[in-house]
XYZ file of C-alpha atoms in Angstrom:
747
model
C 63.346 188.344 96.392
C 63.557 188.482 92.673
C 61.330 190.567 90.431
C 58.415 189.087 88.556
C 59.545 186.330 86.223
C 58.914 186.860 82.522
C 57.696 183.267 82.255
C 54.646 184.315 84.226
C 53.550 186.469 81.330
C 53.528 183.656 78.800
C 50.213 182.192 77.864
C 49.622 178.504 78.374
C 47.083 178.122 75.555
C 47.734 175.778 72.621
C 48.802 177.824 69.563
C 46.291 178.054 66.726
C 48.821 176.676 64.232
C 49.260 173.502 66.299
C 45.502 172.919 66.397
C 45.196 173.577 62.667
C 48.063 171.229 61.847
C 46.684 168.464 64.068
C 43.158 168.806 62.695
C 44.408 168.868 59.102
C 46.528 165.754 59.606
C 43.655 163.850 61.218
C 41.241 164.927 58.465
C 43.657 163.835 55.748
C 44.247 160.504 57.472
C 40.530 159.718 57.892
C 39.003 161.253 54.763
C 41.568 160.252 52.125
C 40.211 157.531 49.867
C 36.569 158.015 50.836
C 33.866 158.610 48.260
C 30.603 160.476 47.676
C 28.435 158.218 45.582
C 30.623 156.916 42.768
C 33.109 159.819 42.958
C 36.038 160.406 45.260
C 35.244 162.618 48.262
C 36.307 166.250 47.688
C 36.592 167.086 51.387
C 40.399 166.579 51.860
C 41.264 168.874 48.943
C 38.551 171.421 49.804
C 39.757 171.481 53.397
C 43.390 171.981 52.347
C 42.332 174.838 50.059
C 40.697 176.657 52.980
C 43.570 176.221 55.450
C 46.899 177.969 55.773
C 50.119 176.529 54.384
C 50.734 174.607 57.615
C 47.212 173.132 57.677
C 47.315 172.248 53.962
C 50.662 170.513 54.415
C 49.234 168.537 57.343
C 46.313 167.394 55.150
C 48.782 166.279 52.469
C 50.883 164.320 54.968
C 47.808 162.644 56.491
C 46.410 161.726 53.066
C 49.757 160.347 51.874
C 50.081 158.227 55.003
C 46.539 156.862 54.496
C 47.256 155.970 50.841
C 50.491 154.228 51.833
C 48.830 152.219 54.587
C 46.029 150.966 52.305
C 48.242 150.669 49.166
C 45.938 152.965 47.149
C 48.433 155.647 46.196
C 48.266 154.827 42.466
C 44.473 154.820 42.433
C 44.386 158.297 44.001
C 47.381 159.761 42.191
C 45.386 162.657 40.600
C 44.057 163.799 43.970
C 47.490 163.483 45.570
C 48.989 165.536 42.749
C 46.251 168.173 43.214
C 47.028 168.335 46.940
C 50.701 168.912 46.163
C 49.801 171.791 43.819
C 47.504 173.385 46.408
C 50.165 173.125 49.116
C 52.698 174.780 46.791
C 50.265 177.624 46.103
C 49.670 178.091 49.840
C 53.390 178.227 50.560
C 54.291 180.566 47.684
C 51.150 182.699 47.492
C 48.494 184.064 49.794
C 45.145 182.204 49.786
C 42.309 183.588 47.606
C 40.199 186.297 49.222
C 36.782 185.246 47.878
C 34.691 182.096 47.610
C 34.580 182.320 43.797
C 38.357 182.565 43.447
C 38.958 179.635 45.781
C 36.344 177.589 43.889
C 38.015 178.177 40.524
C 41.575 177.693 41.791
C 40.746 174.423 43.557
C 38.652 173.058 40.678
C 41.355 173.915 38.127
C 44.041 172.270 40.270
C 42.071 169.010 40.392
C 41.221 169.220 36.667
C 44.843 169.941 35.699
C 46.204 167.111 37.833
C 43.600 164.728 36.357
C 44.574 165.654 32.795
C 48.296 165.257 33.553
C 47.794 161.845 35.129
C 45.503 160.819 32.243
C 48.247 161.637 29.756
C 50.815 159.736 31.820
C 48.787 156.529 32.208
C 46.817 156.795 28.941
C 43.481 156.959 30.738
C 40.218 156.375 28.910
C 37.670 159.035 28.056
C 35.407 157.841 30.844
C 38.166 158.417 33.377
C 38.806 161.911 32.010
C 35.105 162.710 32.375
C 35.285 161.357 35.935
C 38.241 163.615 36.729
C 36.319 166.573 35.303
C 33.269 165.813 37.464
C 35.527 165.423 40.518
C 37.088 168.813 39.768
C 33.650 170.427 39.600
C 32.515 168.774 42.842
C 35.739 169.762 44.596
C 35.383 173.382 43.458
C 31.796 173.522 44.756
C 32.830 171.949 48.063
C 35.625 174.530 48.410
C 33.164 177.339 47.701
C 30.707 176.321 50.434
C 33.437 175.396 52.905
C 34.979 178.845 52.414
C 31.683 180.468 53.446
C 31.510 178.347 56.612
C 35.175 178.924 57.511
C 34.843 182.674 56.952
C 31.976 182.851 59.424
C 33.923 180.815 61.974
C 37.048 182.973 61.616
C 35.032 186.184 61.848
C 32.734 185.348 64.744
C 34.280 182.269 66.325
C 30.926 180.537 65.746
C 29.162 178.488 63.063
C 26.816 180.883 61.216
C 23.419 179.474 60.199
C 21.850 182.426 58.437
C 20.813 182.920 54.783
C 23.628 181.873 52.416
C 25.892 180.775 55.268
C 23.192 178.382 56.450
C 22.957 176.943 52.925
C 26.730 176.493 52.836
C 26.663 174.719 56.201
C 23.931 172.402 54.875
C 26.049 171.426 51.862
C 29.071 170.781 54.091
C 26.881 168.637 56.365
C 25.704 166.537 53.395
C 29.254 166.011 52.123
C 30.594 165.222 55.595
C 27.820 162.716 56.285
C 28.321 161.078 52.888
C 32.076 160.853 53.393
C 31.833 159.398 56.904
C 29.241 156.886 55.710
C 32.044 155.142 53.869
C 33.369 153.971 57.251
C 31.473 150.831 58.113
C 32.648 149.746 61.499
C 31.013 146.388 62.294
C 27.299 146.969 62.963
C 27.728 150.754 62.857
C 27.835 153.531 60.249
C 29.717 156.664 61.359
C 27.752 158.960 59.031
C 24.381 157.663 60.243
C 25.403 157.993 63.879
C 26.507 161.616 63.511
C 23.450 162.450 61.380
C 21.046 161.137 64.026
C 22.748 163.221 66.731
C 22.686 166.344 64.542
C 18.986 165.835 63.780
C 18.110 165.582 67.464
C 20.217 168.642 68.337
C 18.571 170.678 65.563
C 15.121 169.558 66.692
C 15.860 170.573 70.282
C 17.252 173.954 69.276
C 15.195 174.928 66.211
C 12.062 172.893 66.884
C 10.126 171.374 63.969
C 11.977 173.151 61.156
C 15.372 172.120 62.519
C 14.401 168.477 62.960
C 12.869 168.146 59.484
C 15.643 169.982 57.610
C 18.578 168.270 59.334
C 16.840 164.892 59.091
C 16.433 165.348 55.326
C 20.039 166.555 54.923
C 21.325 163.565 56.868
C 19.286 161.088 54.837
C 20.555 162.666 51.613
C 24.166 162.499 52.772
C 23.977 158.877 53.956
C 22.331 157.772 50.688
C 25.205 159.377 48.748
C 27.718 157.544 50.895
C 25.971 154.184 51.187
C 22.601 153.531 49.572
C 22.029 150.376 51.630
C 22.383 152.270 54.912
C 20.795 155.447 53.576
C 17.352 154.113 52.691
C 16.410 153.347 56.328
C 17.500 156.910 57.225
C 14.585 158.295 55.178
C 12.616 158.103 58.422
C 14.775 160.880 59.954
C 12.724 163.854 58.617
C 9.560 162.368 60.154
C 11.305 161.456 63.422
C 12.891 164.922 63.495
C 9.430 166.441 63.049
C 8.187 164.618 66.156
C 11.322 165.518 68.143
C 10.875 169.182 67.237
C 7.237 169.083 68.316
C 8.176 167.912 71.834
C 11.380 169.994 72.010
C 10.231 171.755 75.195
C 10.269 168.467 77.108
C 13.175 166.982 79.024
C 15.994 165.788 76.746
C 15.597 162.222 78.035
C 11.931 162.269 77.011
C 12.905 163.591 73.567
C 15.549 160.889 73.142
C 13.347 157.971 74.160
C 10.388 159.187 72.081
C 12.580 159.744 69.025
C 14.181 156.295 69.290
C 10.920 154.385 69.816
C 9.125 156.265 67.034
C 12.027 155.569 64.637
C 11.825 151.848 65.409
C 8.084 151.846 64.794
C 8.579 153.690 61.500
C 11.185 151.156 60.354
C 8.827 148.276 61.092
C 6.022 150.090 59.274
C 8.122 150.646 56.148
C 9.173 147.024 56.013
C 11.131 144.456 57.915
C 13.978 144.612 55.368
C 14.821 148.098 56.728
C 14.705 146.940 60.333
C 18.340 145.780 60.509
C 20.606 145.430 63.496
C 23.011 148.023 62.062
C 20.260 150.619 61.655
C 19.027 150.071 65.222
C 22.594 150.470 66.549
C 23.051 153.703 64.559
C 19.800 155.129 65.927
C 20.630 154.096 69.480
C 24.216 155.409 69.505
C 23.178 158.632 67.754
C 20.505 159.196 70.400
C 23.040 158.564 73.180
C 25.442 161.052 71.533
C 22.652 163.653 71.620
C 22.489 163.368 75.397
C 26.140 164.442 75.600
C 25.870 167.020 72.796
C 22.707 168.781 73.851
C 21.585 171.914 72.038
C 22.338 174.008 75.133
C 25.952 172.856 75.107
C 26.348 173.700 71.413
C 24.379 176.937 71.556
C 27.487 179.038 72.109
C 29.087 177.606 68.946
C 26.171 178.451 66.663
C 24.872 181.834 65.506
C 21.365 181.869 64.079
C 20.011 185.421 64.378
C 22.873 187.711 63.448
C 20.750 189.151 60.676
C 18.051 190.212 63.156
C 20.109 191.587 66.017
C 23.574 192.277 64.742
C 22.850 195.602 62.968
C 21.396 197.226 66.106
C 24.144 195.814 68.307
C 26.781 196.857 65.817
C 25.220 200.309 65.530
C 25.123 200.794 69.296
C 28.645 199.489 69.711
C 29.870 201.791 66.945
C 28.049 204.731 68.496
C 29.643 204.106 71.878
C 33.079 203.872 70.267
C 32.436 207.129 68.438
C 31.428 208.761 71.714
C 34.622 207.497 73.333
C 36.647 208.788 70.368
C 34.902 212.157 70.583
C 35.764 212.486 74.270
C 39.328 211.451 73.504
C 39.632 214.043 70.723
C 38.115 216.809 72.881
C 40.500 215.979 75.709
C 43.511 216.009 73.398
C 42.453 219.258 71.681
C 41.811 220.997 74.983
C 45.134 219.836 76.329
C 46.900 221.028 73.175
C 45.240 224.460 73.426
C 46.226 224.720 77.073
C 49.848 224.042 76.136
C 49.761 226.573 73.303
C 48.515 229.371 75.532
C 51.131 231.301 77.566
C 51.987 229.209 80.600
C 54.406 231.680 82.127
C 52.916 233.973 84.733
C 54.095 237.536 84.283
C 54.280 239.189 87.742
C 52.705 242.588 88.199
C 55.051 245.511 88.910
C 53.279 246.609 92.083
C 55.960 249.176 92.882
C 55.459 250.945 89.550
C 51.663 250.862 89.932
C 51.873 252.305 93.465
C 54.258 255.010 92.341
C 51.976 256.074 89.492
C 48.837 256.099 91.649
C 50.173 257.647 94.883
C 53.335 259.522 93.904
C 52.113 260.824 90.547
C 50.428 263.905 92.019
C 52.697 264.324 95.092
C 54.778 267.503 95.265
C 57.684 265.531 96.820
C 57.948 263.102 93.914
C 61.123 264.573 92.459
C 62.894 264.648 95.817
C 61.885 261.050 96.705
C 62.551 259.455 93.295
C 65.630 261.485 92.339
C 67.545 262.550 95.425
C 66.433 259.572 97.556
C 65.853 257.051 94.764
C 67.618 254.051 96.308
C 66.110 254.652 99.733
C 62.582 255.115 98.366
C 62.809 252.057 96.109
C 64.020 249.902 99.024
C 61.075 251.032 101.130
C 58.599 250.214 98.359
C 60.118 246.728 97.961
C 59.746 246.070 101.679
C 56.066 247.003 101.564
C 55.602 244.879 98.455
C 57.138 241.831 100.181
C 54.402 241.896 102.819
C 51.852 239.207 101.800
C 49.682 239.074 104.881
C 46.078 240.286 104.859
C 46.911 243.114 107.304
C 48.352 246.471 106.332
C 52.086 246.383 105.641
C 54.262 248.015 108.319
C 55.917 251.345 107.559
C 59.610 250.832 106.730
C 62.072 253.357 108.120
C 63.062 254.324 104.574
C 59.582 255.829 104.080
C 59.114 257.403 107.513
C 59.248 260.864 105.927
C 56.466 260.043 103.366
C 53.420 262.306 103.636
C 51.095 259.757 101.970
C 52.174 256.653 103.902
C 48.620 255.625 104.912
C 47.457 255.664 101.323
C 50.536 253.619 100.343
C 49.744 251.044 103.025
C 46.158 250.696 101.845
C 47.175 250.449 98.181
C 49.909 247.841 98.791
C 47.472 245.767 100.856
C 44.885 245.950 98.057
C 47.383 245.053 95.319
C 48.789 242.146 97.387
C 45.268 240.807 97.890
C 44.569 240.972 94.158
C 47.828 239.130 93.420
C 46.981 236.388 95.903
C 43.578 235.941 94.297
C 45.128 235.723 90.825
C 47.648 233.102 91.968
C 44.898 231.107 93.695
C 42.678 231.229 90.602
C 45.566 230.097 88.385
C 46.369 227.166 90.666
C 42.692 226.276 90.992
C 42.237 226.403 87.201
C 45.222 224.110 86.651
C 43.963 221.644 89.260
C 40.416 221.749 87.864
C 41.744 221.144 84.356
C 43.669 218.105 85.584
C 40.648 216.715 87.436
C 38.439 217.319 84.384
C 40.900 215.532 82.092
C 40.995 212.578 84.483
C 37.195 212.377 84.544
C 37.072 212.599 80.747
C 39.599 209.762 80.556
C 37.453 207.712 82.939
C 34.353 208.417 80.828
C 36.270 207.415 77.688
C 37.333 204.093 79.250
C 33.773 203.546 80.492
C 32.288 203.986 77.007
C 34.920 201.746 75.447
C 34.159 199.033 78.019
C 30.424 199.388 77.399
C 30.994 199.037 73.659
C 32.991 195.862 74.254
C 30.385 194.335 76.577
C 27.713 194.695 73.871
C 29.446 191.887 72.008
C 28.192 189.339 74.549
C 25.843 186.954 72.771
C 22.290 186.666 74.018
C 20.402 183.395 73.456
C 16.671 183.953 73.059
C 15.954 180.202 72.859
C 17.707 179.333 76.096
C 16.310 182.395 77.871
C 12.782 181.300 77.042
C 13.596 177.715 78.043
C 14.920 178.866 81.433
C 11.892 181.097 82.004
C 9.476 178.231 81.260
C 11.404 175.877 83.511
C 11.296 178.394 86.368
C 7.533 178.820 85.967
C 7.031 175.056 85.760
C 8.657 174.506 89.148
C 6.946 177.480 90.797
C 9.857 179.935 90.906
C 8.480 183.060 89.212
C 10.943 185.699 88.033
C 10.338 188.942 86.180
C 12.983 188.298 83.504
C 15.381 185.491 82.618
C 18.409 186.171 80.413
C 20.943 183.647 79.121
C 24.025 185.004 77.370
C 27.643 184.130 76.668
C 30.606 186.200 77.747
C 33.532 187.096 75.497
C 35.184 183.890 76.745
C 32.087 181.871 75.620
C 31.012 181.049 79.170
C 27.279 180.832 79.759
C 25.744 183.283 82.259
C 22.164 183.189 83.558
C 20.537 186.209 85.209
C 17.165 186.011 86.947
C 15.686 189.396 87.866
C 13.045 189.782 90.563
C 11.366 192.618 92.421
C 12.015 191.766 96.040
C 13.960 188.883 97.508
C 11.628 186.177 96.196
C 14.343 183.649 95.397
C 16.485 184.032 98.509
C 17.276 180.550 99.792
C 15.967 178.906 96.603
C 19.045 179.283 94.409
C 20.646 175.882 95.264
C 17.477 174.132 94.094
C 17.197 176.361 91.026
C 20.849 175.696 90.198
C 20.189 171.945 90.286
C 17.076 172.264 88.093
C 18.773 174.422 85.462
C 21.900 172.257 85.471
C 19.730 169.278 84.570
C 17.813 171.299 81.984
C 20.908 172.653 80.233
C 22.989 169.501 80.734
C 25.930 171.352 82.279
C 27.348 172.157 85.685
C 26.291 175.595 86.907
C 27.705 177.600 89.792
C 25.874 180.133 91.944
C 27.253 183.672 92.235
C 26.321 186.307 94.775
C 23.287 188.364 93.738
C 23.271 192.061 92.801
C 20.981 194.378 94.757
C 19.746 197.618 93.202
C 16.977 199.127 95.299
C 14.135 196.615 95.337
C 15.441 194.792 92.254
C 17.594 191.698 92.777
C 19.634 190.011 90.026
C 20.340 186.361 90.859
C 23.186 184.885 88.821
C 24.338 181.446 87.730
C 27.292 180.721 85.477
C 28.805 177.805 83.643
C 31.724 176.326 85.538
C 34.952 177.960 84.277
C 38.228 176.242 83.570
C 39.642 177.181 86.970
C 38.318 177.870 90.445
C 39.666 180.004 93.281
C 40.366 178.950 96.853
C 40.506 181.861 99.280
C 41.368 182.481 102.920
C 42.004 185.731 104.809
C 42.583 186.894 108.369
C 42.842 190.290 110.076
C 44.262 191.431 113.432
C 43.795 194.901 114.859
C 46.572 196.988 116.373
C 47.400 196.370 119.996
C 45.849 199.632 121.242
C 42.616 199.307 119.204
C 39.486 197.157 119.280
C 38.747 197.187 115.538
C 40.884 196.672 112.460
C 41.343 199.602 110.082
C 41.854 197.216 107.140
C 39.073 195.791 104.961
C 39.212 192.881 102.525
C 36.382 191.597 100.318
C 35.932 188.948 97.621
C 33.264 189.443 94.951
C 32.572 188.532 91.315
C 31.957 190.831 88.370
C 29.307 190.547 85.650
C 31.348 187.827 83.889
C 31.673 185.683 87.005
C 35.376 186.451 87.519
C 36.442 187.068 91.143
C 38.036 190.219 92.545
C 40.058 190.101 95.759
C 40.281 193.645 97.166
C 42.272 194.862 100.180
C 42.181 198.424 101.524
C 44.330 199.768 104.364
C 42.938 202.828 106.119
C 45.445 205.439 107.210
C 46.188 204.962 110.881
C 44.255 202.559 113.069
C 40.896 202.286 114.752
C 37.385 203.288 113.779
C 38.215 206.152 111.396
C 40.628 203.989 109.411
C 38.027 201.198 109.252
C 35.408 203.599 107.868
C 37.788 204.825 105.151
C 38.885 201.335 104.080
C 35.320 199.993 103.986
C 34.150 202.982 101.980
C 36.986 202.445 99.466
C 36.336 198.725 98.962
C 32.556 199.152 98.706
C 32.911 202.005 96.233
C 35.173 199.869 94.026
C 32.817 196.872 94.256
C 29.788 198.943 93.243
C 31.617 200.434 90.273
C 32.763 197.007 89.021
C 29.377 195.374 89.599
C 27.884 198.192 87.561
C 29.960 197.122 84.552
C 32.794 199.660 84.910
C 36.319 198.388 84.264
C 38.905 198.401 87.033
C 41.006 201.278 85.686
C 37.967 203.456 84.955
C 36.737 202.753 88.499
C 40.100 203.827 89.935
C 40.012 207.119 87.993
C 36.455 207.884 89.069
C 37.212 207.019 92.696
C 40.260 209.293 92.650
C 38.122 212.186 91.383
C 35.513 211.584 94.086
C 38.094 211.263 96.874
C 39.683 214.579 95.861
C 36.563 216.274 97.272
C 37.268 215.027 100.792
C 37.952 217.533 103.525
C 41.498 217.905 104.937
C 40.305 216.363 108.211
C 39.436 213.082 106.467
C 42.084 210.404 106.055
C 42.901 208.256 103.030
C 43.010 204.548 102.247
C 45.102 202.388 99.939
C 43.607 200.130 97.262
C 45.012 196.716 96.327
C 43.076 194.705 93.722
C 43.663 191.195 92.361
C 41.388 190.401 89.402
C 41.269 186.735 88.343
C 40.261 185.510 84.896
C 39.115 181.951 85.597
C 38.716 181.156 81.886
C 42.243 182.082 80.797
C 44.035 181.568 84.129
C 45.296 185.166 84.246
C 45.745 187.649 87.076
C 45.581 191.450 86.894
C 46.998 193.369 89.860
C 46.103 197.040 90.447
C 47.796 198.980 93.250
C 47.320 202.462 94.663
C 49.571 202.993 97.657
C 49.326 199.325 98.646
C 51.960 196.971 100.040
C 53.701 194.339 97.921
C 51.954 191.224 96.588
C 53.765 187.873 96.697
C 53.156 185.151 94.098
C 54.250 181.518 94.253
C 54.618 180.342 90.651
C 56.526 177.220 89.542
C 58.026 176.851 93.049
C 59.472 180.368 92.851
C 58.304 183.350 94.866
C 58.043 186.699 93.092
C 57.227 190.105 94.497
C 55.119 192.820 92.830
C 55.197 196.306 94.334
C 54.438 199.858 93.210
C 55.580 203.175 94.669
C 52.295 205.041 94.186
C 50.393 207.231 96.656
C 46.864 206.337 97.778
C 43.838 207.621 95.872
C 42.592 211.143 96.458
C 45.978 212.767 97.056
C 46.797 213.919 93.528
C 44.419 215.032 90.747
C 46.228 212.957 88.137
C 46.393 209.376 89.317
C 46.595 205.944 87.716
C 46.915 202.664 89.532
C 49.936 200.502 88.840
C 48.759 197.572 86.691
C 50.565 194.240 86.206
C 49.230 191.206 84.342
C 50.438 187.711 85.176
C 49.693 184.312 83.594
C 49.019 181.757 86.333
C 49.213 177.982 86.502
C 47.220 175.592 88.697
C 48.314 175.600 92.363
C 49.855 179.090 92.129
C 49.349 181.109 95.325
C 48.758 184.862 95.525
C 49.380 186.623 98.837
C 48.141 190.176 99.532
C 49.349 192.012 102.655
C 48.575 195.242 104.463
C 51.479 197.481 105.546
C 51.117 196.142 109.079
C 53.220 193.188 107.886
C 56.825 194.355 108.076
C 59.153 193.778 105.135
C 61.402 191.907 107.569
C 58.709 189.207 107.498
C 59.124 188.535 103.748
C 61.924 185.914 104.022
C 59.784 184.008 106.528
C 56.752 184.288 104.207
C 58.831 182.992 101.320
C 59.705 179.869 103.315
C 56.036 179.333 104.174
C 55.009 179.566 100.517
C 57.724 177.176 99.367
C 56.539 174.580 101.903
C 53.219 174.296 99.979
C 51.049 174.324 103.074
C 47.337 175.092 103.113
C 46.165 178.671 102.759
C 44.826 178.680 106.290
C 48.192 177.564 107.688
C 50.089 180.191 105.686
C 47.787 183.070 106.654
C 47.626 182.053 110.311
C 51.414 181.743 110.601
C 51.985 185.171 109.055
C 49.465 186.834 111.377
C 50.870 185.100 114.459
C 54.473 186.045 113.664
C 53.775 189.620 112.520
C 54.154 191.074 116.028
C 57.528 189.338 116.515
C 58.987 190.826 113.333
C 57.542 194.245 114.279
C 59.538 194.347 117.515
C 57.173 192.497 119.805
C 54.244 194.945 119.589
C 51.610 195.117 116.876
C 51.479 198.873 116.288
C 49.474 198.662 113.037
C 46.606 196.553 111.744
C 47.585 193.294 110.041
C 45.557 191.752 107.212
C 46.640 188.800 105.080
C 44.636 187.547 102.070
C 45.625 184.375 100.223
C 44.187 182.888 97.027
C 45.067 179.690 95.178
C 44.223 178.867 91.569
C 42.931 175.312 91.163
C 41.481 173.302 88.257
C 37.682 173.345 88.214
């Protein structure tokens, strides 16, 4: 079989430049030629000023195509010229690094292009004043859009705090005003979006959100179309009511908001109660049902100012601790290398001669007349390393102090053995200590990264109230988003109060949050139980495994488990105990459970492997060892991480090709310095991962490859491999056989 294909490592995500180019082109196509009040809309130029050269070019192409289709290129020649200048600046020069600089550069580009066109067509003074006002409006729009875009680029979310919230409000007004220019029969796009935004803000931010967004929407629609904007003056009042009942079901909020808005229109006057206004209110309310505040919560940041400093401080402190451990480990290692590493052997013969022969009257005869013979006898006694007294060599049979020599050589040999043992023990202890320091460093770095998960106080309180309303009490309820922006819900209880109730709770919370939730296995820590629900990821995992014990045993020495970590991503773990039978089963189960507990505690896979290796080094020589084979699946990105310590090969079916991943590494606990072999693979839907114990002979691999290429079910593949394993092993199953298969599928 061939080695792992490099295509597996390529990511399948859409590049950021493609998304930016597509969004810029669509914005230019839709927004070109629109207006805000009596002036041309500044959004296309402001958007181009805040994008890269590719995005700005896409806005220019979309705008030019729109002008050509509607034959308005001459009417919008100043703006088109300004777009060309901005695109040239983006291509030849880096974008401005501050909101003020981008405001001035964009405003001056529009002003300069207006003056040039005015000179070319001999425009009137009124038109020049109009170009000047457009330049000022465009510069202001660029300024506020820069603040919003900076927050999105920095955090991946829309910031609604202090000045950033003000900037987002201005962008909302301009966007609503611009879209209000599109009057599809019996419908105003700006009104529709404004109604949905008002309801979302009321649901998420209660009364203040409904009133503020309702007023912003009414202001924007009036700027775009005064006829359609006047009826929208009811939105602040309707948003106030929607915010007051925000704790109710979203259907109740929608119906109440719609009926109250109709009553308000009738109260203000029948001239405002038009068919178009009713359609805008109705469609905006329907849009709210699909764009609920819970769905958009992960795209909005509202309380960075309150929580971010403490989180940032703690994260920074953990990183500093990890750096400190790293520096201490490196300094200690450097000092150890600087110190003399060579062991200088003691001259035991010289020491014995000085102690025993120094005062002997026969010293001159032994060390002058019989020098060679005496030296040979001393060397023979020195070569004796046993704990007993060294035998008397024939060369020293004439020695009058032979008993004292025997005792001294035995003592010196014992001291040398102790010194060698202490040196070896020190070196091994240093290696084990460095490995534990490395594990602690990785643990702190992982903890610092996990702090960046985003906790939602609003949704946590909403979930807690919903649980109490339906009679499912829990001690704490926490809703947060992982690094991949997937919602996680944790319900903590003392005791197993919610056992058997989670399917019903999942249904209730799915309806409350307007999304599909999945139940994960709970975490048990003493009497405390953490029940978990998560938003459905992009992919799901199908799994099947089977195990057969050796022919002479009644229990399999292999253990395989499937569990999920704190982010809801599954781990498929296989451990093969050395040998067969009960002892091997105990070792493999202990290894898999130890790894699961470490990962469920928030420790990364590699840090868990290092810590397990340090713990397993303390085992007695009578205890056996077990391999560790881990497949970690990222269901958001469709990626696989394989970690191996003494495990058999893993087979992967990707794009109708079978690849093999193996690693020549000993099991954990055999060497002080140990790292698992790690490989990362990008998967596609319908890829199959096959993990095997060493009871499956390598002679079986061609047969397994044929099974995988036939695209059968996982159960068929696993069953066939187990049934045929004895045949390929010579007719007798001498070792335990375990086969684990997983298939990545769209959610």
